[in-house]
Structure formats: structure tokens, C-alpha cells
Short mmCIF file of C-alpha atoms in Angstrom, two decimals:
data_model
loop_
_atom_site.label_atom_id
_atom_site.label_comp_id
_atom_site.label_asym_id
_atom_site.label_seq_id
_atom_site.Cartn_x
_atom_site.Cartn_y
_atom_site.Cartn_z
CA UNK A 1 3.91 15.94 -11.33
CA UNK A 2 0.56 14.90 -10.76
CA UNK A 3 0.60 12.70 -13.82
CA UNK A 4 3.92 11.69 -13.19
CA UNK A 5 2.99 10.42 -9.83
CA UNK A 6 -0.10 8.64 -10.99
CA UNK A 7 1.82 6.83 -13.63
CA UNK A 8 4.42 5.78 -11.10
CA UNK A 9 1.84 4.67 -9.09
CA UNK A 10 -0.02 2.84 -11.48
CA UNK A 11 3.21 0.88 -12.62
CA UNK A 12 4.35 -0.06 -9.08
CA UNK A 13 0.57 -1.16 -8.33
CA UNK A 14 0.32 -3.17 -11.47
CA UNK A 15 4.05 -4.87 -11.15
CA UNK A 16 2.79 -5.83 -7.51
CA UNK A 17 -0.85 -7.14 -8.50
CA UNK A 18 1.16 -9.17 -11.14
CA UNK A 19 3.33 -10.81 -8.86
CA UNK A 20 0.69 -11.69 -6.55
CA UNK A 21 -1.50 -12.92 -9.45
CA UNK A 22 1.53 -15.04 -10.84
CA UNK A 23 2.06 -16.42 -7.19
CA UNK A 24 -1.74 -17.45 -7.07
CA UNK A 25 -1.40 -19.05 -10.44
CA UNK A 26 1.37 -20.91 -9.11
CA UNK A 27 -0.49 -21.93 -6.10
CA UNK A 28 -3.49 -22.92 -8.19
CA UNK A 29 -0.96 -25.36 -10.15
CA UNK A 30 0.64 -26.95 -7.58
CA UNK A 31 -2.88 -27.53 -5.97
CA UNK A 32 -3.97 -29.38 -8.74
CA UNK A 33 -0.72 -31.23 -9.49
CA UNK A 34 0.34 -31.99 -6.42
CA UNK A 35 -3.13 -32.28 -3.75
CA UNK A 36 -1.45 -34.54 -1.45
CA UNK A 37 1.66 -32.49 -0.70
CA UNK A 38 -0.43 -29.28 -0.39
CA UNK A 39 -2.55 -31.01 1.99
CA UNK A 40 0.21 -31.82 4.10
CA UNK A 41 1.56 -28.09 3.76
CA UNK A 42 -1.69 -27.11 5.33
CA UNK A 43 -1.17 -29.72 8.29
CA UNK A 44 2.05 -28.11 9.06
CA UNK A 45 0.79 -24.84 8.86
CA UNK A 46 -1.64 -25.82 11.41
CA UNK A 47 -0.03 -27.88 13.56
CA UNK A 48 2.66 -24.49 13.71
CA UNK A 49 -0.65 -22.60 14.90
CA UNK A 50 -1.30 -24.89 18.08
CA UNK A 51 -3.64 -27.83 16.51
CA UNK A 52 -2.81 -31.26 16.90
CA UNK A 53 -1.77 -33.40 14.18
CA UNK A 54 -4.99 -34.87 13.73
CA UNK A 55 -7.00 -31.75 14.13
CA UNK A 56 -4.91 -30.23 11.41
CA UNK A 57 -5.25 -32.89 9.19
CA UNK A 58 -9.27 -32.86 9.71
CA UNK A 59 -9.38 -29.12 8.70
CA UNK A 60 -6.59 -29.48 5.95
CA UNK A 61 -8.96 -32.31 4.20
CA UNK A 62 -11.91 -30.26 4.53
CA UNK A 63 -10.46 -27.14 2.91
CA UNK A 64 -8.78 -29.23 -0.03
CA UNK A 65 -12.73 -30.62 -0.74
CA UNK A 66 -13.07 -27.45 -2.45
CA UNK A 67 -10.41 -25.88 -4.63
CA UNK A 68 -11.52 -22.59 -4.74
CA UNK A 69 -11.43 -22.43 -0.54
CA UNK A 70 -7.82 -24.24 -0.96
CA UNK A 71 -6.66 -21.69 -3.38
CA UNK A 72 -7.77 -18.96 -0.78
CA UNK A 73 -6.59 -20.70 2.37
CA UNK A 74 -2.95 -21.37 0.53
CA UNK A 75 -2.86 -17.80 -0.39
CA UNK A 76 -3.47 -16.55 2.96
CA UNK A 77 -1.57 -19.09 4.83
CA UNK A 78 1.57 -19.95 2.80
CA UNK A 79 1.67 -16.87 0.73
CA UNK A 80 0.37 -14.18 3.13
CA UNK A 81 -1.80 -12.91 0.51
CA UNK A 82 -5.47 -11.95 0.73
CA UNK A 83 -6.87 -12.69 -2.77
CA UNK A 84 -9.85 -10.02 -2.29
CA UNK A 85 -7.11 -7.26 -1.85
CA UNK A 86 -4.49 -7.39 -4.02
CA UNK A 87 -4.92 -3.44 -4.76
CA UNK A 88 -6.37 -1.60 -7.67
CA UNK A 89 -3.94 0.00 -9.90
CA UNK A 90 -6.63 2.39 -11.40
CA UNK A 91 -7.61 3.31 -7.91
CA UNK A 92 -4.01 3.88 -6.70
CA UNK A 93 -3.31 5.85 -9.49
CA UNK A 94 -6.19 8.08 -9.41
CA UNK A 95 -5.91 8.56 -5.67
CA UNK A 96 -2.22 9.59 -6.37
CA UNK A 97 -3.04 12.08 -8.81
CA UNK A 98 -5.93 13.77 -6.72
CA UNK A 99 -3.68 14.10 -3.61
CA UNK A 100 -0.36 15.28 -5.34
CA UNK A 101 -2.39 17.78 -7.68
CA UNK A 102 -4.38 19.05 -4.72
CA UNK A 103 -0.97 19.34 -2.11
CA UNK A 104 0.79 21.10 -5.21
CA UNK A 105 -1.90 23.50 -6.16
CA UNK A 106 -1.48 24.98 -1.84
CA UNK A 107 1.83 26.24 -2.63
CA UNK A 108 1.19 27.62 -5.93
CA UNK A 109 -1.69 29.68 -4.93
CA UNK A 110 -0.39 32.30 -3.55
CA UNK A 111 1.38 33.18 -6.64
CA UNK A 112 -2.01 34.09 -8.44
CA UNK A 113 -2.57 36.85 -5.87
CA UNK A 114 0.75 38.24 -5.86
CA UNK A 115 4.46 37.68 -6.57
CA UNK A 116 8.05 37.98 -4.27
CA UNK A 117 8.29 37.94 -0.80
CA UNK A 118 4.15 38.37 -0.12
CA UNK A 119 3.51 35.40 -2.27
CA UNK A 120 6.79 33.26 -1.10
CA UNK A 121 5.70 33.87 2.59
CA UNK A 122 2.08 33.10 1.96
CA UNK A 123 2.83 29.91 0.23
CA UNK A 124 5.08 28.83 2.98
CA UNK A 125 2.24 29.71 5.76
CA UNK A 126 -0.78 28.44 3.68
CA UNK A 127 2.03 24.85 3.26
CA UNK A 128 2.76 24.42 6.79
CA UNK A 129 -1.21 24.99 7.86
CA UNK A 130 -1.91 22.49 5.50
CA UNK A 131 0.68 19.87 6.55
CA UNK A 132 -0.50 20.61 9.72
CA UNK A 133 -3.94 19.76 9.23
CA UNK A 134 -3.02 16.85 7.27
CA UNK A 135 -0.76 15.52 9.64
CA UNK A 136 -3.15 15.76 12.49
CA UNK A 137 -6.21 14.34 10.69
CA UNK A 138 -3.90 11.05 9.45
CA UNK A 139 -2.79 10.76 13.31
CA UNK A 140 -6.42 10.43 14.14
CA UNK A 141 -7.33 7.74 11.68
CA UNK A 142 -4.11 5.54 13.28
CA UNK A 143 -4.89 6.66 16.75
CA UNK A 144 -1.57 8.56 17.24
CA UNK A 145 -1.52 11.76 19.03
CA UNK A 146 -2.98 14.47 16.81
CA UNK A 147 -0.25 16.88 17.66
CA UNK A 148 2.52 14.69 17.12
CA UNK A 149 1.12 13.61 13.55
CA UNK A 150 0.74 17.44 12.52
CA UNK A 151 4.37 18.28 13.72
CA UNK A 152 6.06 15.15 12.18
CA UNK A 153 4.05 15.92 8.59
CA UNK A 154 5.52 19.53 9.08
CA UNK A 155 9.06 18.33 9.73
CA UNK A 156 8.75 16.02 6.56
CA UNK A 157 7.15 18.63 4.55
CA UNK A 158 9.62 21.41 5.63
CA UNK A 159 12.56 19.14 5.10
CA UNK A 160 11.76 18.24 1.33
CA UNK A 161 10.98 21.85 0.64
CA UNK A 162 14.40 22.71 2.16
CA UNK A 163 15.91 20.04 0.19
CA UNK A 164 13.82 21.37 -3.14
CA UNK A 165 14.68 25.02 -2.55
CA UNK A 166 18.53 24.02 -1.90
CA UNK A 167 18.71 22.10 -5.24
CA UNK A 168 16.55 25.08 -7.06
CA UNK A 169 19.48 27.48 -5.70
CA UNK A 170 22.17 25.03 -6.94
CA UNK A 171 20.85 25.45 -10.44
CA UNK A 172 20.07 28.48 -10.70
CA UNK A 173 16.20 28.85 -10.23
CA UNK A 174 14.48 31.32 -7.68
CA UNK A 175 11.15 31.99 -6.94
CA UNK A 176 11.92 36.04 -5.22
#
């Protein structure tokens, strides 16, 4: 599961990064081939942000003097991209692998200590506590209420577990 999640994350991030890089290269080509039109686009963008035409033209002309600054500006203003933050497919892949492997180990661990109802119950308790803790921690990073973050993560985890358990029961897989 961890390898599958890591591979999926890598492919997803690589495709996204490839798309962003393609758009950046298209913009680079437009800047080289049609600098006047690109300058006019910048003028319009800055006018839409509240500058007068004269102010917008001054800013746009200054930006267009440096090709790399122009590309960076067009990427941010026209494409909505930050060229310095396109994401790392490898980093996302490793992060996904570690998170999935760690998360998967928690409900499996009790089965090394025993079996049947004991392992099943301990697995549920450890999983619930972990979901609450992770949800609460993540909520502190986003400024949300700590209890709501924990409960939300618990509800999502319990729902996922219930669906998985239900599917397992339908196909004849059991843990008890």
C-alpha cells in the first residue's frame, strides 16, 4: 500500500509539474516572440489591480527589461504559478510512503501481540487515538479548533474503516 501510494503521488506530482513547466516554456516563447503583446498584457493586469495606465506601463516596461523577471512575473500574474514552488515529485512520493506506512502500522501492530477480539479491539482503540491526535495536531497548524480537528479526522477515519470493513465482509475477508 505504501509503495502504491508513493508511486501514485509521484506520478501525480510529476504530471502536475510537467504541465506547469510546459506553461512556463510557452510563456517564455511568447515573451521572446511577442514582447510587445506581453507588455500590453502586463499593463492590463496592473491596471486591473488599480494602477493608472501610465503607472502600469512604467512597471511593465521595467519588468520586461529583464527576461527572467518578465517570465517570473508573467508566471505569477498571468498563470497564477510560483516558479520556485512547483513541487517535488520525489519529495511528495517519499512523504506519502512514510505517512502511509506509519499510518498502516498502527492498526496492524496489535495483531503481533495477539489475535481475535483482543487484537481487533486494541487496533480500533489505537487507530482512534492516533486519528484524534493527528487531527488535533493538524488543526493547530491551520489555526482551527483542536477538538474539531481531532473529531473530524476521527470521523473520516472511522468512515473509511467502516467502508473497508463492509467491503471485506462482502468478499468474505474477516479479521475475527
